[in-house]
């Protein structure tokens, strides 16, 4: 991939050499385009990329480190290939700014064979989304994906969030 990027930069830096090499340009263009499409196809095969606000750690012993600081949203699934799990991550990546404004941290657990402390506490069956408030109480549990808009509304209805908005 690094060679492909270097090649694209070299083409952009020396346009004068490309004008005089009409035949070579026609041969080079399909190679460059094939390289870009190859990288896109490779990216499609990889697991969904997560944004920086997403905190993935199944070794987390409890949620006490987030009390009064963050609102954990925990996404459970039996596999990273679960369609609901993949859809939930897509929803969360659509507008990460809305989540960071609400001090949300996303925790992901996709290993049902290892009974993590989070799995022991929340007892998910397949896919499950859990919203925990800053005070450590469970605000909602959903067996299906939720959009950022739905999560934001649920958070904005909590008394603590209303107080935060008033104090700003």
PDB file of C-alpha atoms in Angstrom:
ATOM      1  CA  UNK A   1       0.000   0.000   0.000  1.00  0.00           C
ATOM      2  CA  UNK A   2       2.861   2.384   0.740  1.00  0.00           C
ATOM      3  CA  UNK A   3       4.213   1.918  -2.794  1.00  0.00           C
ATOM      4  CA  UNK A   4       0.803   2.709  -4.222  1.00  0.00           C
ATOM      5  CA  UNK A   5       0.589   5.946  -2.278  1.00  0.00           C
ATOM      6  CA  UNK A   6       4.142   6.861  -3.280  1.00  0.00           C
ATOM      7  CA  UNK A   7       3.279   6.222  -6.921  1.00  0.00           C
ATOM      8  CA  UNK A   8       0.215   8.458  -6.711  1.00  0.00           C
ATOM      9  CA  UNK A   9       2.268  11.234  -5.119  1.00  0.00           C
ATOM     10  CA  UNK A  10       4.935  10.915  -7.812  1.00  0.00           C
ATOM     11  CA  UNK A  11       2.283  11.298 -10.512  1.00  0.00           C
ATOM     12  CA  UNK A  12       0.898  14.422  -8.836  1.00  0.00           C
ATOM     13  CA  UNK A  13       4.335  15.989  -8.370  1.00  0.00           C
ATOM     14  CA  UNK A  14       5.563  15.661 -11.969  1.00  0.00           C
ATOM     15  CA  UNK A  15       2.725  16.422 -14.366  1.00  0.00           C
ATOM     16  CA  UNK A  16       5.077  17.738 -17.033  1.00  0.00           C
ATOM     17  CA  UNK A  17       6.662  14.306 -17.528  1.00  0.00           C
ATOM     18  CA  UNK A  18       3.226  12.763 -17.977  1.00  0.00           C
ATOM     19  CA  UNK A  19       2.154  15.080 -20.782  1.00  0.00           C
ATOM     20  CA  UNK A  20       5.080  14.033 -22.938  1.00  0.00           C
ATOM     21  CA  UNK A  21       4.584  10.358 -22.210  1.00  0.00           C
ATOM     22  CA  UNK A  22       1.060   9.889 -23.587  1.00  0.00           C
ATOM     23  CA  UNK A  23       1.414   6.151 -24.183  1.00  0.00           C
ATOM     24  CA  UNK A  24       2.939   5.492 -20.785  1.00  0.00           C
ATOM     25  CA  UNK A  25       0.187   7.510 -19.064  1.00  0.00           C
ATOM     26  CA  UNK A  26      -2.500   5.361 -20.666  1.00  0.00           C
ATOM     27  CA  UNK A  27      -0.727   2.250 -19.401  1.00  0.00           C
ATOM     28  CA  UNK A  28      -0.104   3.650 -15.922  1.00  0.00           C
ATOM     29  CA  UNK A  29      -3.629   4.917 -15.228  1.00  0.00           C
ATOM     30  CA  UNK A  30      -5.325   1.458 -15.174  1.00  0.00           C
ATOM     31  CA  UNK A  31      -2.613   0.160 -12.841  1.00  0.00           C
ATOM     32  CA  UNK A  32      -3.126   3.047 -10.410  1.00  0.00           C
ATOM     33  CA  UNK A  33      -6.922   2.704 -10.538  1.00  0.00           C
ATOM     34  CA  UNK A  34      -6.704  -1.062 -10.016  1.00  0.00           C
ATOM     35  CA  UNK A  35      -4.513  -0.424  -6.978  1.00  0.00           C
ATOM     36  CA  UNK A  36      -7.049   1.976  -5.485  1.00  0.00           C
ATOM     37  CA  UNK A  37      -9.930  -0.433  -6.075  1.00  0.00           C
ATOM     38  CA  UNK A  38      -7.859  -3.259  -4.590  1.00  0.00           C
ATOM     39  CA  UNK A  39      -7.305  -1.244  -1.409  1.00  0.00           C
ATOM     40  CA  UNK A  40     -11.045  -0.496  -1.222  1.00  0.00           C
ATOM     41  CA  UNK A  41     -11.910  -4.171  -1.635  1.00  0.00           C
ATOM     42  CA  UNK A  42      -9.390  -5.118   1.041  1.00  0.00           C
ATOM     43  CA  UNK A  43     -10.896  -2.539   3.414  1.00  0.00           C
ATOM     44  CA  UNK A  44     -14.373  -3.994   2.819  1.00  0.00           C
ATOM     45  CA  UNK A  45     -13.152  -7.425   3.970  1.00  0.00           C
ATOM     46  CA  UNK A  46     -11.722  -6.097   7.233  1.00  0.00           C
ATOM     47  CA  UNK A  47     -13.870  -5.618  10.355  1.00  0.00           C
ATOM     48  CA  UNK A  48     -15.589  -2.298  10.765  1.00  0.00           C
ATOM     49  CA  UNK A  49     -13.215   0.439  11.805  1.00  0.00           C
ATOM     50  CA  UNK A  50     -14.071   2.150  15.054  1.00  0.00           C
ATOM     51  CA  UNK A  51     -13.769   5.820  15.865  1.00  0.00           C
ATOM     52  CA  UNK A  52     -11.484   7.127  18.605  1.00  0.00           C
ATOM     53  CA  UNK A  53     -14.389   7.570  21.034  1.00  0.00           C
ATOM     54  CA  UNK A  54     -14.972   3.809  21.038  1.00  0.00           C
ATOM     55  CA  UNK A  55     -13.301   2.032  23.938  1.00  0.00           C
ATOM     56  CA  UNK A  56     -13.092  -1.711  23.399  1.00  0.00           C
ATOM     57  CA  UNK A  57     -12.025  -3.769  26.367  1.00  0.00           C
ATOM     58  CA  UNK A  58     -13.633  -6.992  27.526  1.00  0.00           C
ATOM     59  CA  UNK A  59     -11.173  -7.232  30.446  1.00  0.00           C
ATOM     60  CA  UNK A  60     -12.900  -4.327  32.141  1.00  0.00           C
ATOM     61  CA  UNK A  61     -13.756  -5.432  35.678  1.00  0.00           C
ATOM     62  CA  UNK A  62     -16.430  -2.852  36.435  1.00  0.00           C
ATOM     63  CA  UNK A  63     -17.813   0.464  35.290  1.00  0.00           C
ATOM     64  CA  UNK A  64     -16.731   2.419  38.386  1.00  0.00           C
ATOM     65  CA  UNK A  65     -13.949   4.171  36.473  1.00  0.00           C
ATOM     66  CA  UNK A  66     -16.624   5.952  34.406  1.00  0.00           C
ATOM     67  CA  UNK A  67     -18.887   7.105  37.253  1.00  0.00           C
ATOM     68  CA  UNK A  68     -19.619  10.844  37.044  1.00  0.00           C
ATOM     69  CA  UNK A  69     -17.278  11.128  34.045  1.00  0.00           C
ATOM     70  CA  UNK A  70     -18.770   9.136  31.141  1.00  0.00           C
ATOM     71  CA  UNK A  71     -21.971   7.434  30.034  1.00  0.00           C
ATOM     72  CA  UNK A  72     -21.090   3.885  28.976  1.00  0.00           C
ATOM     73  CA  UNK A  73     -22.947   2.394  26.037  1.00  0.00           C
ATOM     74  CA  UNK A  74     -22.221  -1.326  25.999  1.00  0.00           C
ATOM     75  CA  UNK A  75     -22.761  -3.352  22.840  1.00  0.00           C
ATOM     76  CA  UNK A  76     -22.905  -7.108  23.330  1.00  0.00           C
ATOM     77  CA  UNK A  77     -22.959  -9.691  20.541  1.00  0.00           C
ATOM     78  CA  UNK A  78     -22.086 -13.347  20.154  1.00  0.00           C
ATOM     79  CA  UNK A  79     -19.836 -12.544  17.179  1.00  0.00           C
ATOM     80  CA  UNK A  80     -18.343  -9.575  15.346  1.00  0.00           C
ATOM     81  CA  UNK A  81     -20.224 -10.908  12.302  1.00  0.00           C
ATOM     82  CA  UNK A  82     -23.648 -10.509  13.952  1.00  0.00           C
ATOM     83  CA  UNK A  83     -25.682  -8.291  11.583  1.00  0.00           C
ATOM     84  CA  UNK A  84     -27.164  -6.335  14.496  1.00  0.00           C
ATOM     85  CA  UNK A  85     -23.695  -5.726  15.906  1.00  0.00           C
ATOM     86  CA  UNK A  86     -22.336  -4.500  12.579  1.00  0.00           C
ATOM     87  CA  UNK A  87     -25.386  -2.297  12.067  1.00  0.00           C
ATOM     88  CA  UNK A  88     -25.008  -0.835  15.573  1.00  0.00           C
ATOM     89  CA  UNK A  89     -21.372   0.071  14.911  1.00  0.00           C
ATOM     90  CA  UNK A  90     -22.412   1.721  11.658  1.00  0.00           C
ATOM     91  CA  UNK A  91     -25.016   3.760  13.542  1.00  0.00           C
ATOM     92  CA  UNK A  92     -22.453   4.787  16.171  1.00  0.00           C
ATOM     93  CA  UNK A  93     -19.968   5.883  13.515  1.00  0.00           C
ATOM     94  CA  UNK A  94     -22.465   8.100  11.691  1.00  0.00           C
ATOM     95  CA  UNK A  95     -22.201  11.002  14.145  1.00  0.00           C
ATOM     96  CA  UNK A  96     -19.592  10.452  16.850  1.00  0.00           C
ATOM     97  CA  UNK A  97     -19.719  14.155  17.743  1.00  0.00           C
ATOM     98  CA  UNK A  98     -23.217  13.781  19.164  1.00  0.00           C
ATOM     99  CA  UNK A  99     -21.959  11.021  21.441  1.00  0.00           C
ATOM    100  CA  UNK A 100     -18.849  12.871  22.559  1.00  0.00           C
ATOM    101  CA  UNK A 101     -21.027  15.912  23.391  1.00  0.00           C
ATOM    102  CA  UNK A 102     -22.933  13.653  25.767  1.00  0.00           C
ATOM    103  CA  UNK A 103     -19.770  12.118  27.286  1.00  0.00           C
ATOM    104  CA  UNK A 104     -20.502   8.671  25.859  1.00  0.00           C
ATOM    105  CA  UNK A 105     -17.942   5.893  25.862  1.00  0.00           C
ATOM    106  CA  UNK A 106     -18.754   2.757  23.875  1.00  0.00           C
ATOM    107  CA  UNK A 107     -17.749  -0.651  25.211  1.00  0.00           C
ATOM    108  CA  UNK A 108     -17.896  -3.689  22.961  1.00  0.00           C
ATOM    109  CA  UNK A 109     -18.010  -7.338  24.017  1.00  0.00           C
ATOM    110  CA  UNK A 110     -18.246  -9.969  21.274  1.00  0.00           C
ATOM    111  CA  UNK A 111     -16.839 -12.975  23.123  1.00  0.00           C
ATOM    112  CA  UNK A 112     -19.628 -14.959  24.811  1.00  0.00           C
ATOM    113  CA  UNK A 113     -17.359 -17.895  25.683  1.00  0.00           C
ATOM    114  CA  UNK A 114     -15.331 -15.749  28.070  1.00  0.00           C
ATOM    115  CA  UNK A 115     -17.715 -14.600  30.794  1.00  0.00           C
ATOM    116  CA  UNK A 116     -16.448 -11.067  31.294  1.00  0.00           C
ATOM    117  CA  UNK A 117     -17.580  -9.102  34.348  1.00  0.00           C
ATOM    118  CA  UNK A 118     -19.803  -7.041  32.043  1.00  0.00           C
ATOM    119  CA  UNK A 119     -21.501 -10.189  30.721  1.00  0.00           C
ATOM    120  CA  UNK A 120     -21.975 -11.467  34.260  1.00  0.00           C
ATOM    121  CA  UNK A 121     -23.585  -8.192  35.304  1.00  0.00           C
ATOM    122  CA  UNK A 122     -25.867  -7.597  32.318  1.00  0.00           C
ATOM    123  CA  UNK A 123     -26.542 -11.208  31.176  1.00  0.00           C
ATOM    124  CA  UNK A 124     -26.974 -10.538  27.448  1.00  0.00           C
ATOM    125  CA  UNK A 125     -28.529 -13.123  25.146  1.00  0.00           C
ATOM    126  CA  UNK A 126     -27.172 -12.544  21.680  1.00  0.00           C
ATOM    127  CA  UNK A 127     -27.152  -8.889  20.670  1.00  0.00           C
ATOM    128  CA  UNK A 128     -27.902  -6.325  23.352  1.00  0.00           C
ATOM    129  CA  UNK A 129     -27.346  -2.584  23.741  1.00  0.00           C
ATOM    130  CA  UNK A 130     -27.102  -1.147  27.258  1.00  0.00           C
ATOM    131  CA  UNK A 131     -26.989   2.541  28.194  1.00  0.00           C
ATOM    132  CA  UNK A 132     -25.599   3.258  31.655  1.00  0.00           C
ATOM    133  CA  UNK A 133     -25.897   6.729  33.154  1.00  0.00           C
ATOM    134  CA  UNK A 134     -23.049   8.702  34.665  1.00  0.00           C
ATOM    135  CA  UNK A 135     -24.270   7.719  38.111  1.00  0.00           C
ATOM    136  CA  UNK A 136     -23.858   4.026  37.225  1.00  0.00           C
ATOM    137  CA  UNK A 137     -27.529   3.078  36.805  1.00  0.00           C
ATOM    138  CA  UNK A 138     -28.860   1.241  33.763  1.00  0.00           C
ATOM    139  CA  UNK A 139     -30.962   3.655  31.713  1.00  0.00           C
ATOM    140  CA  UNK A 140     -32.047   1.294  28.945  1.00  0.00           C
ATOM    141  CA  UNK A 141     -31.538  -2.163  27.451  1.00  0.00           C
ATOM    142  CA  UNK A 142     -32.397  -2.907  23.853  1.00  0.00           C
ATOM    143  CA  UNK A 143     -32.225  -6.212  21.927  1.00  0.00           C
ATOM    144  CA  UNK A 144     -31.818  -4.363  18.610  1.00  0.00           C
ATOM    145  CA  UNK A 145     -29.611  -1.548  17.260  1.00  0.00           C
ATOM    146  CA  UNK A 146     -30.383   2.067  18.072  1.00  0.00           C
ATOM    147  CA  UNK A 147     -29.452   5.111  16.027  1.00  0.00           C
ATOM    148  CA  UNK A 148     -27.488   8.027  17.416  1.00  0.00           C
ATOM    149  CA  UNK A 149     -30.672  10.070  17.372  1.00  0.00           C
ATOM    150  CA  UNK A 150     -32.521   7.546  19.551  1.00  0.00           C
ATOM    151  CA  UNK A 151     -29.594   7.252  21.971  1.00  0.00           C
ATOM    152  CA  UNK A 152     -29.225  11.029  22.142  1.00  0.00           C
ATOM    153  CA  UNK A 153     -32.909  11.473  22.959  1.00  0.00           C
ATOM    154  CA  UNK A 154     -32.736   8.836  25.694  1.00  0.00           C
ATOM    155  CA  UNK A 155     -29.693  10.539  27.213  1.00  0.00           C
ATOM    156  CA  UNK A 156     -31.199  14.026  26.906  1.00  0.00           C
ATOM    157  CA  UNK A 157     -34.302  12.926  28.863  1.00  0.00           C
ATOM    158  CA  UNK A 158     -32.259  12.003  31.944  1.00  0.00           C
ATOM    159  CA  UNK A 159     -32.287  14.508  34.832  1.00  0.00           C
ATOM    160  CA  UNK A 160     -28.486  14.615  34.991  1.00  0.00           C
ATOM    161  CA  UNK A 161     -28.194  15.550  31.307  1.00  0.00           C
ATOM    162  CA  UNK A 162     -30.858  18.256  31.723  1.00  0.00           C
ATOM    163  CA  UNK A 163     -28.869  19.653  34.635  1.00  0.00           C
ATOM    164  CA  UNK A 164     -25.687  19.581  32.534  1.00  0.00           C
ATOM    165  CA  UNK A 165     -27.412  21.541  29.776  1.00  0.00           C
ATOM    166  CA  UNK A 166     -28.768  24.127  32.235  1.00  0.00           C
ATOM    167  CA  UNK A 167     -25.330  24.644  33.778  1.00  0.00           C
ATOM    168  CA  UNK A 168     -23.593  25.311  30.459  1.00  0.00           C
TER     169      UNK A 168
END
